[in-house]
Amino acid sequence: MRSRRGLVAIAGLALLVLAVRHPSADIRILTHESSDQSPARVQAAVDLGVMCVSLLVTWSKRLN
């Protein structure tokens, strides 16, 4: 009976650890004009399993 309680406690703790969302960094560099309806953009994401990094860079195209 005692070992079963310990097993249930360990299983519950493992579920709690797995349910927690891993940390992620979200970096945004927005340099486009607010009136620009379709700014140029580059978007990338890297997920290492332990942490995730997401990068978004936007800019306005030069109109001649």
N, CA, C, O and CB atoms as a CASP TS submission, in Angstrom:
PFRMAT TS
TARGET T0000
AUTHOR 0000-0000-0000
METHOD Language model
MODEL 1
PARENT N/A
ATOM      1  N   MET     1       0.817  -1.192   0.000  1.00  0.00           N
ATOM      2  CA  MET     1       0.000   0.000   0.000  1.00  0.00           C
ATOM      3  C   MET     1       0.862   1.257   0.000  1.00  0.00           C
ATOM      4  O   MET     1       0.562   2.236  -0.683  1.00  0.00           O
ATOM      5  CB  MET     1      -0.930  -0.003   1.198  1.00  0.00           C
ATOM      6  N   ARG     2       1.939   1.209   0.781  1.00  0.00           N
ATOM      7  CA  ARG     2       2.801   2.369   0.895  1.00  0.00           C
ATOM      8  C   ARG     2       3.542   2.636  -0.417  1.00  0.00           C
ATOM      9  O   ARG     2       3.702   3.789  -0.816  1.00  0.00           O
ATOM     10  CB  ARG     2       3.796   2.174   2.037  1.00  0.00           C
ATOM     11  N   SER     3       3.990   1.574  -1.086  1.00  0.00           N
ATOM     12  CA  SER     3       4.709   1.752  -2.347  1.00  0.00           C
ATOM     13  C   SER     3       3.768   2.253  -3.444  1.00  0.00           C
ATOM     14  O   SER     3       4.193   2.975  -4.346  1.00  0.00           O
ATOM     15  CB  SER     3       5.372   0.431  -2.777  1.00  0.00           C
ATOM     16  N   ARG     4       2.508   1.874  -3.367  1.00  0.00           N
ATOM     17  CA  ARG     4       1.537   2.342  -4.357  1.00  0.00           C
ATOM     18  C   ARG     4       1.315   3.847  -4.222  1.00  0.00           C
ATOM     19  O   ARG     4       1.199   4.543  -5.231  1.00  0.00           O
ATOM     20  CB  ARG     4       0.200   1.589  -4.201  1.00  0.00           C
ATOM     21  N   ARG     5       1.254   4.359  -2.995  1.00  0.00           N
ATOM     22  CA  ARG     5       1.107   5.805  -2.781  1.00  0.00           C
ATOM     23  C   ARG     5       2.313   6.556  -3.338  1.00  0.00           C
ATOM     24  O   ARG     5       2.168   7.604  -3.968  1.00  0.00           O
ATOM     25  CB  ARG     5       0.936   6.118  -1.278  1.00  0.00           C
ATOM     26  N   GLY     6       3.482   6.018  -3.103  1.00  0.00           N
ATOM     27  CA  GLY     6       4.691   6.649  -3.626  1.00  0.00           C
ATOM     28  C   GLY     6       4.703   6.659  -5.148  1.00  0.00           C
ATOM     29  O   GLY     6       5.111   7.643  -5.765  1.00  0.00           O
ATOM     30  N   LEU     7       4.256   5.568  -5.746  1.00  0.00           N
ATOM     31  CA  LEU     7       4.199   5.470  -7.204  1.00  0.00           C
ATOM     32  C   LEU     7       3.197   6.468  -7.774  1.00  0.00           C
ATOM     33  O   LEU     7       3.463   7.101  -8.796  1.00  0.00           O
ATOM     34  CB  LEU     7       3.828   4.044  -7.633  1.00  0.00           C
ATOM     35  N   VAL     8       2.052   6.611  -7.120  1.00  0.00           N
ATOM     36  CA  VAL     8       1.041   7.578  -7.559  1.00  0.00           C
ATOM     37  C   VAL     8       1.579   8.999  -7.411  1.00  0.00           C
ATOM     38  O   VAL     8       1.352   9.838  -8.282  1.00  0.00           O
ATOM     39  CB  VAL     8      -0.272   7.410  -6.748  1.00  0.00           C
ATOM     40  N   ALA     9       2.282   9.274  -6.329  1.00  0.00           N
ATOM     41  CA  ALA     9       2.849  10.608  -6.117  1.00  0.00           C
ATOM     42  C   ALA     9       3.894  10.920  -7.181  1.00  0.00           C
ATOM     43  O   ALA     9       3.927  12.037  -7.696  1.00  0.00           O
ATOM     44  CB  ALA     9       3.471  10.716  -4.713  1.00  0.00           C
ATOM     45  N   ILE    10       4.738   9.968  -7.517  1.00  0.00           N
ATOM     46  CA  ILE    10       5.764  10.176  -8.543  1.00  0.00           C
ATOM     47  C   ILE    10       5.113  10.370  -9.911  1.00  0.00           C
ATOM     48  O   ILE    10       5.542  11.229 -10.682  1.00  0.00           O
ATOM     49  CB  ILE    10       6.750   8.982  -8.582  1.00  0.00           C
ATOM     50  N   ALA    11       4.084   9.585 -10.220  1.00  0.00           N
ATOM     51  CA  ALA    11       3.380   9.728 -11.495  1.00  0.00           C
ATOM     52  C   ALA    11       2.701  11.095 -11.593  1.00  0.00           C
ATOM     53  O   ALA    11       2.723  11.725 -12.650  1.00  0.00           O
ATOM     54  CB  ALA    11       2.340   8.606 -11.663  1.00  0.00           C
ATOM     55  N   GLY    12       2.105  11.547 -10.507  1.00  0.00           N
ATOM     56  CA  GLY    12       1.471  12.874 -10.498  1.00  0.00           C
ATOM     57  C   GLY    12       2.483  13.985 -10.678  1.00  0.00           C
ATOM     58  O   GLY    12       2.226  14.952 -11.395  1.00  0.00           O
ATOM     59  N   LEU    13       3.623  13.857 -10.038  1.00  0.00           N
ATOM     60  CA  LEU    13       4.682  14.850 -10.185  1.00  0.00           C
ATOM     61  C   LEU    13       5.221  14.860 -11.612  1.00  0.00           C
ATOM     62  O   LEU    13       5.494  15.926 -12.163  1.00  0.00           O
ATOM     63  CB  LEU    13       5.817  14.575  -9.192  1.00  0.00           C
ATOM     64  N   ALA    14       5.375  13.692 -12.209  1.00  0.00           N
ATOM     65  CA  ALA    14       5.855  13.606 -13.591  1.00  0.00           C
ATOM     66  C   ALA    14       4.854  14.253 -14.551  1.00  0.00           C
ATOM     67  O   ALA    14       5.256  14.947 -15.485  1.00  0.00           O
ATOM     68  CB  ALA    14       6.101  12.134 -13.987  1.00  0.00           C
ATOM     69  N   LEU    15       3.564  14.032 -14.332  1.00  0.00           N
ATOM     70  CA  LEU    15       2.543  14.679 -15.164  1.00  0.00           C
ATOM     71  C   LEU    15       2.576  16.195 -15.026  1.00  0.00           C
ATOM     72  O   LEU    15       2.423  16.916 -16.012  1.00  0.00           O
ATOM     73  CB  LEU    15       1.158  14.161 -14.796  1.00  0.00           C
ATOM     74  N   LEU    16       2.773  16.672 -13.821  1.00  0.00           N
ATOM     75  CA  LEU    16       2.846  18.108 -13.582  1.00  0.00           C
ATOM     76  C   LEU    16       4.045  18.722 -14.295  1.00  0.00           C
ATOM     77  O   LEU    16       3.930  19.792 -14.892  1.00  0.00           O
ATOM     78  CB  LEU    16       2.921  18.394 -12.084  1.00  0.00           C
ATOM     79  N   VAL    17       5.187  18.058 -14.237  1.00  0.00           N
ATOM     80  CA  VAL    17       6.392  18.562 -14.896  1.00  0.00           C
ATOM     81  C   VAL    17       6.212  18.569 -16.411  1.00  0.00           C
ATOM     82  O   VAL    17       6.640  19.511 -17.077  1.00  0.00           O
ATOM     83  CB  VAL    17       7.616  17.711 -14.510  1.00  0.00           C
ATOM     84  N   LEU    18       5.588  17.537 -16.958  1.00  0.00           N
ATOM     85  CA  LEU    18       5.389  17.463 -18.402  1.00  0.00           C
ATOM     86  C   LEU    18       4.325  18.441 -18.894  1.00  0.00           C
ATOM     87  O   LEU    18       4.358  18.851 -20.054  1.00  0.00           O
ATOM     88  CB  LEU    18       5.008  16.054 -18.797  1.00  0.00           C
ATOM     89  N   ALA    19       3.391  18.818 -18.038  1.00  0.00           N
ATOM     90  CA  ALA    19       2.317  19.720 -18.434  1.00  0.00           C
ATOM     91  C   ALA    19       2.761  21.176 -18.471  1.00  0.00           C
ATOM     92  O   ALA    19       2.143  21.990 -19.158  1.00  0.00           O
ATOM     93  CB  ALA    19       1.150  19.571 -17.495  1.00  0.00           C
ATOM     94  N   VAL    20       3.810  21.515 -17.752  1.00  0.00           N
ATOM     95  CA  VAL    20       4.303  22.891 -17.708  1.00  0.00           C
ATOM     96  C   VAL    20       4.924  23.226 -19.053  1.00  0.00           C
ATOM     97  O   VAL    20       5.719  22.451 -19.585  1.00  0.00           O
ATOM     98  CB  VAL    20       5.334  23.089 -16.555  1.00  0.00           C
ATOM     99  N   ARG    21       4.565  24.372 -19.599  1.00  0.00           N
ATOM    100  CA  ARG    21       5.079  24.810 -20.892  1.00  0.00           C
ATOM    101  C   ARG    21       6.538  25.232 -20.740  1.00  0.00           C
ATOM    102  O   ARG    21       6.891  25.949 -19.804  1.00  0.00           O
ATOM    103  CB  ARG    21       4.225  25.976 -21.464  1.00  0.00           C
ATOM    104  N   HIS    22       7.377  24.781 -21.665  1.00  0.00           N
ATOM    105  CA  HIS    22       8.785  25.123 -21.576  1.00  0.00           C
ATOM    106  C   HIS    22       8.992  26.594 -21.936  1.00  0.00           C
ATOM    107  O   HIS    22       8.202  27.158 -22.693  1.00  0.00           O
ATOM    108  CB  HIS    22       9.620  24.216 -22.497  1.00  0.00           C
ATOM    109  N   PRO    23      10.033  27.216 -21.409  1.00  0.00           N
ATOM    110  CA  PRO    23      10.254  28.642 -21.638  1.00  0.00           C
ATOM    111  C   PRO    23      10.561  28.945 -23.099  1.00  0.00           C
ATOM    112  O   PRO    23      11.194  28.150 -23.794  1.00  0.00           O
ATOM    113  CB  PRO    23      11.388  29.142 -20.761  1.00  0.00           C
ATOM    114  N   SER    24      10.105  30.102 -23.550  1.00  0.00           N
ATOM    115  CA  SER    24      10.376  30.508 -24.926  1.00  0.00           C
ATOM    116  C   SER    24      10.638  32.002 -24.978  1.00  0.00           C
ATOM    117  O   SER    24      10.041  32.781 -24.235  1.00  0.00           O
ATOM    118  CB  SER    24       9.203  30.133 -25.854  1.00  0.00           C
ATOM    119  N   ALA    25      11.535  32.384 -25.863  1.00  0.00           N
ATOM    120  CA  ALA    25      11.855  33.796 -26.074  1.00  0.00           C
ATOM    121  C   ALA    25      11.193  34.233 -27.375  1.00  0.00           C
ATOM    122  O   ALA    25      11.299  33.542 -28.388  1.00  0.00           O
ATOM    123  CB  ALA    25      13.410  34.037 -26.116  1.00  0.00           C
ATOM    124  N   ASP    26      10.518  35.364 -27.355  1.00  0.00           N
ATOM    125  CA  ASP    26       9.846  35.917 -28.528  1.00  0.00           C
ATOM    126  C   ASP    26      10.448  37.290 -28.782  1.00  0.00           C
ATOM    127  O   ASP    26      10.196  38.228 -28.025  1.00  0.00           O
ATOM    128  CB  ASP    26       8.282  35.998 -28.324  1.00  0.00           C
ATOM    129  N   ILE    27      11.244  37.417 -29.846  1.00  0.00           N
ATOM    130  CA  ILE    27      11.939  38.670 -30.164  1.00  0.00           C
ATOM    131  C   ILE    27      11.306  39.258 -31.413  1.00  0.00           C
ATOM    132  O   ILE    27      11.244  38.594 -32.448  1.00  0.00           O
ATOM    133  CB  ILE    27      13.479  38.439 -30.371  1.00  0.00           C
ATOM    134  N   ARG    28      10.833  40.501 -31.329  1.00  0.00           N
ATOM    135  CA  ARG    28      10.204  41.171 -32.469  1.00  0.00           C
ATOM    136  C   ARG    28      10.901  42.501 -32.718  1.00  0.00           C
ATOM    137  O   ARG    28      11.052  43.315 -31.808  1.00  0.00           O
ATOM    138  CB  ARG    28       8.683  41.387 -32.222  1.00  0.00           C
ATOM    139  N   ILE    29      11.319  42.710 -33.949  1.00  0.00           N
ATOM    140  CA  ILE    29      11.935  43.970 -34.360  1.00  0.00           C
ATOM    141  C   ILE    29      11.044  44.537 -35.467  1.00  0.00           C
ATOM    142  O   ILE    29      11.120  44.106 -36.617  1.00  0.00           O
ATOM    143  CB  ILE    29      13.443  43.769 -34.852  1.00  0.00           C
ATOM    144  N   LEU    30      10.208  45.497 -35.112  1.00  0.00           N
ATOM    145  CA  LEU    30       9.233  46.068 -36.042  1.00  0.00           C
ATOM    146  C   LEU    30       9.701  47.454 -36.467  1.00  0.00           C
ATOM    147  O   LEU    30       9.581  48.415 -35.707  1.00  0.00           O
ATOM    148  CB  LEU    30       7.818  46.137 -35.398  1.00  0.00           C
ATOM    149  N   THR    31      10.232  47.554 -37.681  1.00  0.00           N
ATOM    150  CA  THR    31      10.744  48.836 -38.169  1.00  0.00           C
ATOM    151  C   THR    31       9.973  49.323 -39.380  1.00  0.00           C
ATOM    152  O   THR    31      10.433  50.231 -40.072  1.00  0.00           O
ATOM    153  CB  THR    31      12.219  48.720 -38.513  1.00  0.00           C
ATOM    154  N   HIS    32       8.818  48.748 -39.654  1.00  0.00           N
ATOM    155  CA  HIS    32       8.036  49.205 -40.796  1.00  0.00           C
ATOM    156  C   HIS    32       7.142  50.371 -40.408  1.00  0.00           C
ATOM    157  O   HIS    32       6.816  50.563 -39.236  1.00  0.00           O
ATOM    158  CB  HIS    32       7.197  48.062 -41.361  1.00  0.00           C
ATOM    159  N   GLU    33       6.752  51.145 -41.414  1.00  0.00           N
ATOM    160  CA  GLU    33       5.842  52.265 -41.181  1.00  0.00           C
ATOM    161  C   GLU    33       4.448  51.721 -40.891  1.00  0.00           C
ATOM    162  O   GLU    33       4.047  50.701 -41.451  1.00  0.00           O
ATOM    163  CB  GLU    33       5.816  53.230 -42.404  1.00  0.00           C
ATOM    164  N   SER    34       3.721  52.391 -40.029  1.00  0.00           N
ATOM    165  CA  SER    34       2.399  51.895 -39.648  1.00  0.00           C
ATOM    166  C   SER    34       1.417  51.935 -40.805  1.00  0.00           C
ATOM    167  O   SER    34       0.432  51.196 -40.793  1.00  0.00           O
ATOM    168  CB  SER    34       1.853  52.701 -38.491  1.00  0.00           C
ATOM    169  N   SER    35       1.659  52.788 -41.820  1.00  0.00           N
ATOM    170  CA  SER    35       0.758  52.873 -42.971  1.00  0.00           C
ATOM    171  C   SER    35       1.050  51.794 -44.021  1.00  0.00           C
ATOM    172  O   SER    35       0.258  51.602 -44.944  1.00  0.00           O
ATOM    173  CB  SER    35       0.863  54.251 -43.609  1.00  0.00           C
ATOM    174  N   ASP    36       2.164  51.101 -43.888  1.00  0.00           N
ATOM    175  CA  ASP    36       2.538  50.061 -44.848  1.00  0.00           C
ATOM    176  C   ASP    36       1.655  48.834 -44.624  1.00  0.00           C
ATOM    177  O   ASP    36       1.708  48.220 -43.559  1.00  0.00           O
ATOM    178  CB  ASP    36       4.049  49.688 -44.712  1.00  0.00           C
ATOM    179  N   GLN    37       0.841  48.471 -45.625  1.00  0.00           N
ATOM    180  CA  GLN    37      -0.087  47.352 -45.499  1.00  0.00           C
ATOM    181  C   GLN    37       0.589  45.991 -45.643  1.00  0.00           C
ATOM    182  O   GLN    37       0.092  44.999 -45.110  1.00  0.00           O
ATOM    183  CB  GLN    37      -1.174  47.480 -46.526  1.00  0.00           C
ATOM    184  N   SER    38       1.708  45.932 -46.352  1.00  0.00           N
ATOM    185  CA  SER    38       2.399  44.648 -46.539  1.00  0.00           C
ATOM    186  C   SER    38       3.905  44.844 -46.395  1.00  0.00           C
ATOM    187  O   SER    38       4.626  44.877 -47.392  1.00  0.00           O
ATOM    188  CB  SER    38       2.064  44.034 -47.929  1.00  0.00           C
ATOM    189  N   PRO    39       4.379  44.974 -45.162  1.00  0.00           N
ATOM    190  CA  PRO    39       5.815  45.164 -44.964  1.00  0.00           C
ATOM    191  C   PRO    39       6.595  43.890 -45.280  1.00  0.00           C
ATOM    192  O   PRO    39       6.069  42.782 -45.180  1.00  0.00           O
ATOM    193  CB  PRO    39       6.096  45.607 -43.530  1.00  0.00           C
ATOM    194  N   ALA    40       7.855  44.068 -45.661  1.00  0.00           N
ATOM    195  CA  ALA    40       8.731  42.915 -45.841  1.00  0.00           C
ATOM    196  C   ALA    40       9.017  42.331 -44.465  1.00  0.00           C
ATOM    197  O   ALA    40       9.097  43.054 -43.472  1.00  0.00           O
ATOM    198  CB  ALA    40      10.059  43.308 -46.582  1.00  0.00           C
ATOM    199  N   ARG    41       9.168  41.013 -44.423  1.00  0.00           N
ATOM    200  CA  ARG    41       9.383  40.396 -43.112  1.00  0.00           C
ATOM    201  C   ARG    41      10.201  39.123 -43.235  1.00  0.00           C
ATOM    202  O   ARG    41      10.188  38.440 -44.259  1.00  0.00           O
ATOM    203  CB  ARG    41       8.046  40.094 -42.437  1.00  0.00           C
ATOM    204  N   VAL    42      10.910  38.831 -42.162  1.00  0.00           N
ATOM    205  CA  VAL    42      11.645  37.578 -42.010  1.00  0.00           C
ATOM    206  C   VAL    42      11.227  37.007 -40.671  1.00  0.00           C
ATOM    207  O   VAL    42      11.225  37.705 -39.657  1.00  0.00           O
ATOM    208  CB  VAL    42      13.216  37.785 -42.099  1.00  0.00           C
ATOM    209  N   GLN    43      10.874  35.733 -40.678  1.00  0.00           N
ATOM    210  CA  GLN    43      10.426  35.090 -39.443  1.00  0.00           C
ATOM    211  C   GLN    43      11.135  33.753 -39.299  1.00  0.00           C
ATOM    212  O   GLN    43      11.231  32.991 -40.261  1.00  0.00           O
ATOM    213  CB  GLN    43       8.880  34.900 -39.435  1.00  0.00           C
ATOM    214  N   ALA    44      11.631  33.467 -38.104  1.00  0.00           N
ATOM    215  CA  ALA    44      12.339  32.212 -37.857  1.00  0.00           C
ATOM    216  C   ALA    44      12.030  31.738 -36.443  1.00  0.00           C
ATOM    217  O   ALA    44      11.743  32.536 -35.551  1.00  0.00           O
ATOM    218  CB  ALA    44      13.874  32.383 -38.059  1.00  0.00           C
ATOM    219  N   ALA    45      12.095  30.433 -36.262  1.00  0.00           N
ATOM    220  CA  ALA    45      11.893  29.844 -34.936  1.00  0.00           C
ATOM    221  C   ALA    45      12.824  28.654 -34.783  1.00  0.00           C
ATOM    222  O   ALA    45      13.015  27.872 -35.715  1.00  0.00           O
ATOM    223  CB  ALA    45      10.407  29.415 -34.724  1.00  0.00           C
ATOM    224  N   VAL    46      13.400  28.528 -33.594  1.00  0.00           N
ATOM    225  CA  VAL    46      14.276  27.402 -33.278  1.00  0.00           C
ATOM    226  C   VAL    46      13.776  26.797 -31.973  1.00  0.00           C
ATOM    227  O   VAL    46      13.675  27.491 -30.961  1.00  0.00           O
ATOM    228  CB  VAL    46      15.789  27.847 -33.168  1.00  0.00           C
ATOM    229  N   ASP    47      13.468  25.515 -31.996  1.00  0.00           N
ATOM    230  CA  ASP    47      13.011  24.815 -30.795  1.00  0.00           C
ATOM    231  C   ASP    47      14.041  23.748 -30.443  1.00  0.00           C
ATOM    232  O   ASP    47      14.229  22.791 -31.194  1.00  0.00           O
ATOM    233  CB  ASP    47      11.591  24.180 -31.008  1.00  0.00           C
ATOM    234  N   LEU    48      14.704  23.912 -29.308  1.00  0.00           N
ATOM    235  CA  LEU    48      15.751  22.986 -28.880  1.00  0.00           C
ATOM    236  C   LEU    48      15.226  21.916 -27.935  1.00  0.00           C
ATOM    237  O   LEU    48      16.000  21.099 -27.435  1.00  0.00           O
ATOM    238  CB  LEU    48      16.872  23.746 -28.212  1.00  0.00           C
ATOM    239  N   GLY    49      13.936  21.909 -27.686  1.00  0.00           N
ATOM    240  CA  GLY    49      13.368  20.939 -26.763  1.00  0.00           C
ATOM    241  C   GLY    49      13.287  21.485 -25.353  1.00  0.00           C
ATOM    242  O   GLY    49      12.269  21.312 -24.683  1.00  0.00           O
ATOM    243  N   VAL    50      14.329  22.133 -24.896  1.00  0.00           N
ATOM    244  CA  VAL    50      14.347  22.717 -23.557  1.00  0.00           C
ATOM    245  C   VAL    50      13.832  24.143 -23.597  1.00  0.00           C
ATOM    246  O   VAL    50      13.152  24.592 -22.675  1.00  0.00           O
ATOM    247  CB  VAL    50      15.763  22.679 -22.965  1.00  0.00           C
ATOM    248  N   MET    51      14.159  24.858 -24.674  1.00  0.00           N
ATOM    249  CA  MET    51      13.680  26.225 -24.853  1.00  0.00           C
ATOM    250  C   MET    51      13.477  26.515 -26.327  1.00  0.00           C
ATOM    251  O   MET    51      14.020  25.822 -27.187  1.00  0.00           O
ATOM    252  CB  MET    51      14.662  27.234 -24.240  1.00  0.00           C
ATOM    253  N   CYS    52      12.693  27.542 -26.614  1.00  0.00           N
ATOM    254  CA  CYS    52      12.373  27.914 -27.990  1.00  0.00           C
ATOM    255  C   CYS    52      12.661  29.400 -28.166  1.00  0.00           C
ATOM    256  O   CYS    52      12.398  30.200 -27.268  1.00  0.00           O
ATOM    257  CB  CYS    52      10.883  27.584 -28.338  1.00  0.00           C
ATOM    258  N   VAL    53      13.201  29.765 -29.324  1.00  0.00           N
ATOM    259  CA  VAL    53      13.454  31.167 -29.656  1.00  0.00           C
ATOM    260  C   VAL    53      12.721  31.468 -30.952  1.00  0.00           C
ATOM    261  O   VAL    53      12.872  30.742 -31.935  1.00  0.00           O
ATOM    262  CB  VAL    53      14.995  31.468 -29.788  1.00  0.00           C
ATOM    263  N   SER    54      11.931  32.529 -30.960  1.00  0.00           N
ATOM    264  CA  SER    54      11.189  32.966 -32.136  1.00  0.00           C
ATOM    265  C   SER    54      11.612  34.388 -32.463  1.00  0.00           C
ATOM    266  O   SER    54      11.669  35.237 -31.574  1.00  0.00           O
ATOM    267  CB  SER    54       9.648  32.877 -31.904  1.00  0.00           C
ATOM    268  N   LEU    55      11.911  34.660 -33.739  1.00  0.00           N
ATOM    269  CA  LEU    55      12.399  35.969 -34.169  1.00  0.00           C
ATOM    270  C   LEU    55      11.542  36.459 -35.324  1.00  0.00           C
ATOM    271  O   LEU    55      11.303  35.718 -36.278  1.00  0.00           O
ATOM    272  CB  LEU    55      13.898  35.906 -34.582  1.00  0.00           C
ATOM    273  N   LEU    56      11.077  37.705 -35.246  1.00  0.00           N
ATOM    274  CA  LEU    56      10.307  38.336 -36.310  1.00  0.00           C
ATOM    275  C   LEU    56      10.913  39.700 -36.582  1.00  0.00           C
ATOM    276  O   LEU    56      11.031  40.517 -35.669  1.00  0.00           O
ATOM    277  CB  LEU    56       8.797  38.453 -35.934  1.00  0.00           C
ATOM    278  N   VAL    57      11.302  39.962 -37.838  1.00  0.00           N
ATOM    279  CA  VAL    57      11.865  41.248 -38.242  1.00  0.00           C
ATOM    280  C   VAL    57      11.029  41.761 -39.411  1.00  0.00           C
ATOM    281  O   VAL    57      10.840  41.044 -40.394  1.00  0.00           O
ATOM    282  CB  VAL    57      13.391  41.122 -38.634  1.00  0.00           C
ATOM    283  N   THR    58      10.525  42.996 -39.316  1.00  0.00           N
ATOM    284  CA  THR    58       9.766  43.606 -40.413  1.00  0.00           C
ATOM    285  C   THR    58      10.396  44.946 -40.794  1.00  0.00           C
ATOM    286  O   THR    58      11.026  45.602 -39.965  1.00  0.00           O
ATOM    287  CB  THR    58       8.274  43.801 -40.013  1.00  0.00           C
ATOM    288  N   TRP    59      10.220  45.346 -42.061  1.00  0.00           N
ATOM    289  CA  TRP    59      10.693  46.637 -42.530  1.00  0.00           C
ATOM    290  C   TRP    59       9.857  47.061 -43.727  1.00  0.00           C
ATOM    291  O   TRP    59       9.244  46.230 -44.397  1.00  0.00           O
ATOM    292  CB  TRP    59      12.199  46.584 -42.896  1.00  0.00           C
ATOM    293  N   SER    60       9.840  48.363 -43.988  1.00  0.00           N
ATOM    294  CA  SER    60       9.127  48.889 -45.141  1.00  0.00           C
ATOM    295  C   SER    60      10.058  48.955 -46.338  1.00  0.00           C
ATOM    296  O   SER    60      11.240  49.273 -46.204  1.00  0.00           O
ATOM    297  CB  SER    60       8.541  50.275 -44.837  1.00  0.00           C
ATOM    298  N   LYS    61       9.517  48.654 -47.501  1.00  0.00           N
ATOM    299  CA  LYS    61      10.303  48.742 -48.720  1.00  0.00           C
ATOM    300  C   LYS    61      10.407  50.189 -49.141  1.00  0.00           C
ATOM    301  O   LYS    61       9.482  50.974 -48.936  1.00  0.00           O
ATOM    302  CB  LYS    61       9.687  47.891 -49.842  1.00  0.00           C
ATOM    303  N   ARG    62      11.507  50.532 -49.715  1.00  0.00           N
ATOM    304  CA  ARG    62      11.726  51.898 -50.177  1.00  0.00           C
ATOM    305  C   ARG    62      11.012  52.083 -51.508  1.00  0.00           C
ATOM    306  O   ARG    62      11.227  51.313 -52.444  1.00  0.00           O
ATOM    307  CB  ARG    62      13.247  52.212 -50.313  1.00  0.00           C
ATOM    308  N   LEU    63      10.155  53.112 -51.595  1.00  0.00           N
ATOM    309  CA  LEU    63       9.446  53.424 -52.832  1.00  0.00           C
ATOM    310  C   LEU    63      10.160  54.547 -53.558  1.00  0.00           C
ATOM    311  O   LEU    63      10.366  55.617 -52.985  1.00  0.00           O
ATOM    312  CB  LEU    63       7.981  53.808 -52.549  1.00  0.00           C
ATOM    313  N   ASN    64      10.540  54.324 -54.807  1.00  0.00           N
ATOM    314  CA  ASN    64      11.243  55.357 -55.573  1.00  0.00           C
ATOM    315  C   ASN    64      10.310  56.040 -56.530  1.00  0.00           C
ATOM    316  O   ASN    64      10.726  56.939 -57.261  1.00  0.00           O
ATOM    317  CB  ASN    64      12.418  54.766 -56.331  1.00  0.00           C
TER
END
